[in-house]
Coordinates of C-alpha atoms in Angstrom, one line a residue:
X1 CA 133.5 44.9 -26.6
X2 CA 132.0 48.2 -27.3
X3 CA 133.6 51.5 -28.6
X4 CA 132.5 54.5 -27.8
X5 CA 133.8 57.2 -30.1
X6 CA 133.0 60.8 -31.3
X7 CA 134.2 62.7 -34.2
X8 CA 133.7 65.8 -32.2
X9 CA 137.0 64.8 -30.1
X10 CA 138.8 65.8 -33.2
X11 CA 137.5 69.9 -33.0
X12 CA 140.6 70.1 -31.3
X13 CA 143.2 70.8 -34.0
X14 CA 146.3 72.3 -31.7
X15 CA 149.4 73.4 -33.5
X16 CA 151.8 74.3 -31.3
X17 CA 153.9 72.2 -28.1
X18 CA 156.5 73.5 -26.1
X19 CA 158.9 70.4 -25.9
X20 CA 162.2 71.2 -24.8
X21 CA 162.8 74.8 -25.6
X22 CA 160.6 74.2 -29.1
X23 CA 157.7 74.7 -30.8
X24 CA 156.8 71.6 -32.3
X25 CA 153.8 69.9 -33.5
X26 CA 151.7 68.8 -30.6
X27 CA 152.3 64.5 -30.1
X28 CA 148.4 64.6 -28.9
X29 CA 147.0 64.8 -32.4
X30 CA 143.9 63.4 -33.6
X31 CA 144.9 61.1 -35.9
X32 CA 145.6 58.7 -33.1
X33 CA 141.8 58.6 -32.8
X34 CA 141.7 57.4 -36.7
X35 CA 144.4 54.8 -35.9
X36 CA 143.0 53.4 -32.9
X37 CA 139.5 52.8 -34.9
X38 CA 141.3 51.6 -38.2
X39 CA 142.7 48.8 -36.0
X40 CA 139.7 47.8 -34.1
X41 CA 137.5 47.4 -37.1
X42 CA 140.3 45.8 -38.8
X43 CA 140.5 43.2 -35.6
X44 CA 136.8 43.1 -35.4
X45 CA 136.6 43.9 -31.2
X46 CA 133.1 45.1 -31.8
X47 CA 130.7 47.4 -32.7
X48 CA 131.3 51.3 -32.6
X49 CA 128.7 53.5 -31.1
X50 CA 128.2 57.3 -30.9
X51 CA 127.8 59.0 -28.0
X52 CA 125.1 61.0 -26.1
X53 CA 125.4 64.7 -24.6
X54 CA 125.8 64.7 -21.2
X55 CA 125.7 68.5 -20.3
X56 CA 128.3 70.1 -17.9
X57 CA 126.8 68.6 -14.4
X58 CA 129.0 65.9 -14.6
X59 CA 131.8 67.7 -15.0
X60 CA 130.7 70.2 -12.7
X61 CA 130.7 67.5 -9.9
X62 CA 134.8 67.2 -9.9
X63 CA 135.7 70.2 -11.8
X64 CA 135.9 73.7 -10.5
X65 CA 133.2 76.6 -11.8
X66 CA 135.3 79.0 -12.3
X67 CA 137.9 76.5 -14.2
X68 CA 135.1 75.0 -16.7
X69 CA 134.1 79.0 -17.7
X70 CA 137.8 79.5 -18.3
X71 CA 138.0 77.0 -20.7
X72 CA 135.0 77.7 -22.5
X73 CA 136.0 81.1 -22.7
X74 CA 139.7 80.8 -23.3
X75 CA 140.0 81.1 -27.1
X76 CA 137.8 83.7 -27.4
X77 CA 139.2 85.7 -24.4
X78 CA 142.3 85.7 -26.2
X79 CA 141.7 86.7 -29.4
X80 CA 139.5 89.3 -28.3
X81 CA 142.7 91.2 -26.2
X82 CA 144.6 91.0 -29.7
X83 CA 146.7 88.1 -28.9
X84 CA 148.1 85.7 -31.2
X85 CA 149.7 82.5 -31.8
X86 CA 147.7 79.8 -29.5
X87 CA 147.4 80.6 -25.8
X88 CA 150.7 79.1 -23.7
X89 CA 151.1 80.3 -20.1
X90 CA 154.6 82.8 -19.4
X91 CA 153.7 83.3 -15.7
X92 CA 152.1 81.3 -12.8
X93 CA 151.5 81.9 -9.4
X94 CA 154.5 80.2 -7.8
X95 CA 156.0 80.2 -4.6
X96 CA 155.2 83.4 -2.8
X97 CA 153.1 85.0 -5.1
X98 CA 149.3 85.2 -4.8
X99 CA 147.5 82.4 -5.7
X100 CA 144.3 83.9 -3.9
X101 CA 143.2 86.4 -7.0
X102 CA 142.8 85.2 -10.2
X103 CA 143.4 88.1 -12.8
X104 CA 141.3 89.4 -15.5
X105 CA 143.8 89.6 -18.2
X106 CA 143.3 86.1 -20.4
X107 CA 147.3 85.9 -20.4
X108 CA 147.0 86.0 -16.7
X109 CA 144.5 83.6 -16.4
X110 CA 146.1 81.0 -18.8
X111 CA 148.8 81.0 -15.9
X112 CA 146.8 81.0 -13.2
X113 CA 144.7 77.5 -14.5
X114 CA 147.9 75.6 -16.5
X115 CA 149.9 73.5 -14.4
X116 CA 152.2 73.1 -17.5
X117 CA 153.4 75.2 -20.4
X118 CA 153.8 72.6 -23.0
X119 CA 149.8 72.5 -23.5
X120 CA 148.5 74.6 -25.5
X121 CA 145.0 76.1 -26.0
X122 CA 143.3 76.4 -29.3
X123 CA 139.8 77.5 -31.1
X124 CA 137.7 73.4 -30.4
X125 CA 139.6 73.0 -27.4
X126 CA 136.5 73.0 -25.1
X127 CA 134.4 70.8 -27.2
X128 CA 136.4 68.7 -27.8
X129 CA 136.9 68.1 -24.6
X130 CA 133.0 67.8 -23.9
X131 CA 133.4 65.4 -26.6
X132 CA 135.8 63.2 -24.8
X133 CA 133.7 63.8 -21.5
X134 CA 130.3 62.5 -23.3
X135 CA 132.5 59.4 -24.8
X136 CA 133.3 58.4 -21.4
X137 CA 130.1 58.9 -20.0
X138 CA 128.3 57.1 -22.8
X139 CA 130.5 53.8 -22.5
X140 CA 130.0 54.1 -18.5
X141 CA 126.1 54.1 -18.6
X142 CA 126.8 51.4 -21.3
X143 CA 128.8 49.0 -18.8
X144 CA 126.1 50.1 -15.9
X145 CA 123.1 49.3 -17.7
X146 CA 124.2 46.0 -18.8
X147 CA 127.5 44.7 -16.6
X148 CA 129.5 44.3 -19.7
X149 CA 132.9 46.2 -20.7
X150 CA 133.2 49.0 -22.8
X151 CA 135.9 51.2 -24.0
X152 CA 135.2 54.9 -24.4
X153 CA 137.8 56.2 -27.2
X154 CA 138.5 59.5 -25.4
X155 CA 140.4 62.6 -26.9
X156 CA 141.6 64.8 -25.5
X157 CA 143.1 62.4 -22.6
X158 CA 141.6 63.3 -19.0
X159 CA 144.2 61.8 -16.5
X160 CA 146.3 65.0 -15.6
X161 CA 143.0 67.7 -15.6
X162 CA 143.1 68.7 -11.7
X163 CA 140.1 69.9 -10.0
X164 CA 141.1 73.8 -11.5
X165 CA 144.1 73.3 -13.9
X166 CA 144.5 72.0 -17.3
X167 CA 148.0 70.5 -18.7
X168 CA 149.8 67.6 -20.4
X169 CA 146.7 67.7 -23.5
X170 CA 144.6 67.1 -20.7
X171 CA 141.1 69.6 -19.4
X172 CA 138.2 67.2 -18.6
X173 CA 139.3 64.1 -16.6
X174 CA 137.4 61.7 -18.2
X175 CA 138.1 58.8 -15.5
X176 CA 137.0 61.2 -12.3
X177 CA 134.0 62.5 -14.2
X178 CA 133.2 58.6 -14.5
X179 CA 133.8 57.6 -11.5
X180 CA 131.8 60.5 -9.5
X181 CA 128.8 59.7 -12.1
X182 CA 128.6 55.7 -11.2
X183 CA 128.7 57.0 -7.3
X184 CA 125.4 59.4 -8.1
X185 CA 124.2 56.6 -9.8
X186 CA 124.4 54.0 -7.1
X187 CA 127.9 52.6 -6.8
X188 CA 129.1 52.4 -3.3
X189 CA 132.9 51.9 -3.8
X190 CA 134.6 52.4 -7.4
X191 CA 138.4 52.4 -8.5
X192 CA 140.7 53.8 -10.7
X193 CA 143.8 51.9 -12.4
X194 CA 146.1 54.6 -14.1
X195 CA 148.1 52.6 -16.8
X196 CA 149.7 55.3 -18.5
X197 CA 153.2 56.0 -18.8
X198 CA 153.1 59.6 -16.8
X199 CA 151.2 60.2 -13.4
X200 CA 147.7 60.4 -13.2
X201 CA 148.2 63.7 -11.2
X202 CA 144.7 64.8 -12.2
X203 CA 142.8 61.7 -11.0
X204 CA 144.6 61.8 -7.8
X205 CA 143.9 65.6 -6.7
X206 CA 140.4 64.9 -7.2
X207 CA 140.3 62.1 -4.9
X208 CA 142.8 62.4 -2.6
X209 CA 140.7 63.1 0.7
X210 CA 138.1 60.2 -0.5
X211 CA 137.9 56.7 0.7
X212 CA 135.1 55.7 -1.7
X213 CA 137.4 56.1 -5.0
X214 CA 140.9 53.8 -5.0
X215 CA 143.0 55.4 -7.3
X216 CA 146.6 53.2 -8.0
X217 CA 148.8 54.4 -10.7
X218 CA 151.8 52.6 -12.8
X219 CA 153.8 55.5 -14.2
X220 CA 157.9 57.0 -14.6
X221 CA 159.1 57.8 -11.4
X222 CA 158.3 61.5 -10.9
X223 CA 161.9 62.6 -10.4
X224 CA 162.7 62.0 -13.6
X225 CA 159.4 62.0 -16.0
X226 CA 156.6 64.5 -16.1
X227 CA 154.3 66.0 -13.8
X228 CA 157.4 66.0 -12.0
X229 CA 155.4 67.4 -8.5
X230 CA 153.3 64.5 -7.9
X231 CA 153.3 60.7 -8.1
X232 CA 155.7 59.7 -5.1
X233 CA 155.6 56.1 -3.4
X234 CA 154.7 58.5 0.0
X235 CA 151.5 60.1 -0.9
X236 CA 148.6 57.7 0.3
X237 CA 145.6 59.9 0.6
X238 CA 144.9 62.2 3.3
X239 CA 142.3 62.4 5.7
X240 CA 139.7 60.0 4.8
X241 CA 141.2 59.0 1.8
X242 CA 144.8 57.6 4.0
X243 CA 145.2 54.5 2.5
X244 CA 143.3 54.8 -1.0
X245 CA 146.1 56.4 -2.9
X246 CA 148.5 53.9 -4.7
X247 CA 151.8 55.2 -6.7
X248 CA 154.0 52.7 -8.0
X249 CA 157.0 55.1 -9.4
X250 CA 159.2 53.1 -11.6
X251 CA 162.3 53.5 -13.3
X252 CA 163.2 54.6 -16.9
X253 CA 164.0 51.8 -18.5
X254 CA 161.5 49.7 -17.0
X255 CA 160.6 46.8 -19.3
X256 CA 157.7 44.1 -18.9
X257 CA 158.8 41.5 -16.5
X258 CA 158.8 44.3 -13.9
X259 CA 155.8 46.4 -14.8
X260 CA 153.9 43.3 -14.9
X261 CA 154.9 42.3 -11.3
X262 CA 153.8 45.9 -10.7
X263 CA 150.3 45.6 -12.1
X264 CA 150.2 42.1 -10.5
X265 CA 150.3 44.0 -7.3
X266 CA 148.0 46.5 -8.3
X267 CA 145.8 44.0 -8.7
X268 CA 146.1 42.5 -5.7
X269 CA 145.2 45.9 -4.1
X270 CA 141.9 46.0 -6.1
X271 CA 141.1 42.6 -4.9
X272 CA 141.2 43.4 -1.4
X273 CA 138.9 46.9 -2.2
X274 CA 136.5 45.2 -4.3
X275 CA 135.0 47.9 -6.0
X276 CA 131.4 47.9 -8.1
X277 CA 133.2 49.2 -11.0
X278 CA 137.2 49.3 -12.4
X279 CA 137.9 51.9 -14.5
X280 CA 141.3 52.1 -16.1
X281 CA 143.0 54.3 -17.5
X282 CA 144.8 53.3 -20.6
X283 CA 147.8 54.8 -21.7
X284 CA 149.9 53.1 -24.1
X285 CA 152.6 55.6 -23.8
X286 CA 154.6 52.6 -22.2
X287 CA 155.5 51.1 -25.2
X288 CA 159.5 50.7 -26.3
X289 CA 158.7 53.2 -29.2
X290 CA 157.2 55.9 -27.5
X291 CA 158.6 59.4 -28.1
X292 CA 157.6 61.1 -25.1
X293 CA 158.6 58.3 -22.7
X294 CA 160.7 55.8 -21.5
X295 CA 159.4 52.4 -20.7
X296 CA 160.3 49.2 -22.6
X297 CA 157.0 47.5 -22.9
X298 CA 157.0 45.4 -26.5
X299 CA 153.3 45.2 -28.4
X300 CA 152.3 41.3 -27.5
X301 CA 152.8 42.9 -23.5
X302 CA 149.8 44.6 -24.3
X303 CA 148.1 41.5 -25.1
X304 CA 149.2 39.9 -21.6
X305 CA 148.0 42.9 -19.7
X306 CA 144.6 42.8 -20.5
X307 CA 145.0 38.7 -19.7
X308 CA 146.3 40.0 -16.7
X309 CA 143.7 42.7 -15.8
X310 CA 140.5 40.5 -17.4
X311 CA 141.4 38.2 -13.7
X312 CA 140.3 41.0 -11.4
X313 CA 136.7 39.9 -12.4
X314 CA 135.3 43.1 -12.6
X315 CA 132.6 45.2 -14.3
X316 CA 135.3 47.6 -16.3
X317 CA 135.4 50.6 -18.2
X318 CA 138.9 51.5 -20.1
X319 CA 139.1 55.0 -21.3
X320 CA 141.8 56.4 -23.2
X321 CA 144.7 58.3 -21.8
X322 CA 148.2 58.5 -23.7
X323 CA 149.8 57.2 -26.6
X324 CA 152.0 58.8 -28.7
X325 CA 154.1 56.1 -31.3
X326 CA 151.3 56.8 -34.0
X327 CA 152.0 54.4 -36.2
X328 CA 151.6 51.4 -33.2
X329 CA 148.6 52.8 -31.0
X330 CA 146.2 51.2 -32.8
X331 CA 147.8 48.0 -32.5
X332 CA 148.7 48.2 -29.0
X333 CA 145.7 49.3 -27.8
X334 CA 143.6 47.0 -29.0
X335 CA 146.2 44.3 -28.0
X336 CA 145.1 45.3 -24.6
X337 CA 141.6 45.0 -25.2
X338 CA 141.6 41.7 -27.1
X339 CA 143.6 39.9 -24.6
X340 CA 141.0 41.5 -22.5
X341 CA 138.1 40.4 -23.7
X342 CA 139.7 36.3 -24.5
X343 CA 139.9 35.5 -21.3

């Protein structure tokens, strides 16, 4: 199998998190991008490729004008009003206030496009996030042009991007910008499988009101795990998209046995769809060692849910999401990708 990888996903060098009541070191660093490599050369799953430049149209297509200047203007924006430190949001249009006028003032605007505080911006923030854009796109037109599999090493992570907010690392969605390409391109029907430990919020604003993108996601039960506001059993789609909306909320503790059934079923679903393309979005955040969440999965499960996924039989595209046990992403990752790829 493929990688797709740019060095350019590392411009973004954050330094500060908001984790319970502290400032810490960001978990979404980019040395998981050097770990994740380390262990697939060492494994030999392939060649590494670099990456072409897309552009914005593609992002452009999901993503909200207004939203994609923000973030290209961000850093800038706030150094120029005198600001310091690394832009985190203090105010947001909640309940009752106006969400209708966007202000001018860059602390304003930070609010007004974060749907989280914990994520902060910083100077190669928005290149690197056309970085991770063009590392999807590049293993996409890889699988298209040939029918084989890829894997498109993506940093920043995409997943929780919404159509006009940024948040949990995430600006770009990598999986939506994708998806929307392979339907310009010709697919009829595509879907996405969210295998990360937290909600693919992102994915599923963008698609909610669609019937030609199935989006199912495996992820902590939103009452209890962050984004906290989204991921419930109940929300199906709306509109033309009733029905193509999959959560599967599970609880913390939740070790293999179950989250396999889960995926089982989430197969099943995708078998019934039958999509021209699978894209999935790989978070390996589930793992028993994870420091930002709360599932029990042990590395050799990794190995057994790419077995498992490999039996959909479909042209697929994985694309990096979460992952935050540094020391073990590289080996659980590619444990997914090598089972994967022996069946």
């Amino acid at each position: 199998m493929l990688t797709f990888h740019s060095q350019d996903t590392k411009k973004r060098q954050a330094k500060t998190e908001l984790d319970g009541g502290r400032l810490v070191t960001p978990y979404e660093c980019p040395e998981r991008v050097d770990m994740i490599i380390d262990a697939v050369r060492q494994r030999g799953l392939g060649e590494i490729r670099s990456t072409q430049a897309y552009g914005l149209d593609p992002v452009l297509a999901v993503h909200d004008a207004a939203y994609v200047m923000f973030l290209e203007q961000a850093w800038h924006d706030w150094v120029a009003a005198g600001l310091h430190g690394e832009p985190i949001p203090s105010i947001w249009p909640a309940r009752r206030l106006r969400a209708d006028a966007i202000p001018d003032h860059i602390a304003g605007k930070v609010g007004y496009y974060a749907l989280a505080a914990e994520t902060s911006l910083c100077a190669g923030t928005f290149e690197a996030a056309q970085a991770s854009k063009d590392v999807a796109l590049s293993a996409l037109d890889h699988v298209l042009d040939t029918g084989e599999h890829a894997f498109g090493l993506c940093r920043p992570p995409g997943h929780h991007a919404a159509i006009d907010q940024y948040g949990g690392y995430c600006f770009f969605n990598n999986a939506a910008i994708a998806a929307q390409r392979a339907l310009d391109t010709g697919a009829n029907r595509v879907a996405i499988l969210d295998i990360d430990f937290h909600h693919g919020n992102g994915t599923q604003d963008i698609f909610y009101e669609r019937d030609d993108v199935l989006f199912l996601s495996i992820h902590g039960d939103p009452r209890q795990e962050f984004p906290f506001f989204l991921g419930h059993a109940d929300e199906t789609g709306r509109g033309a998209g009733k029905g193509f909306n999959c959560n599967y909320p599970l609880a913390s503790g939740t070790a293999y046995p179950e989250w396999s059934d889960t995926l089982d079923d989430a197969i099943d679903r995708l078998s019934d769809y039958q999509p021209d393309l699978l894209i999935v979005s790989v978070g390996v955040d589930t793992f028993e060692h994870d420091p930002i969440s709360s599932f029990r999965l042990k590395s050799d499960d990794f190995t057994d849910c790419g077995q498992r996924l490999k039996q959909a039989g479909l042209p697929t595209l994985f694309l990096m999401e979460g992952g935050y046990a540094v020391d073990e992403i590289g080996t659980n990752t590619v444990n997914l990708l090598s089972g994967f790829e022996a069946c």
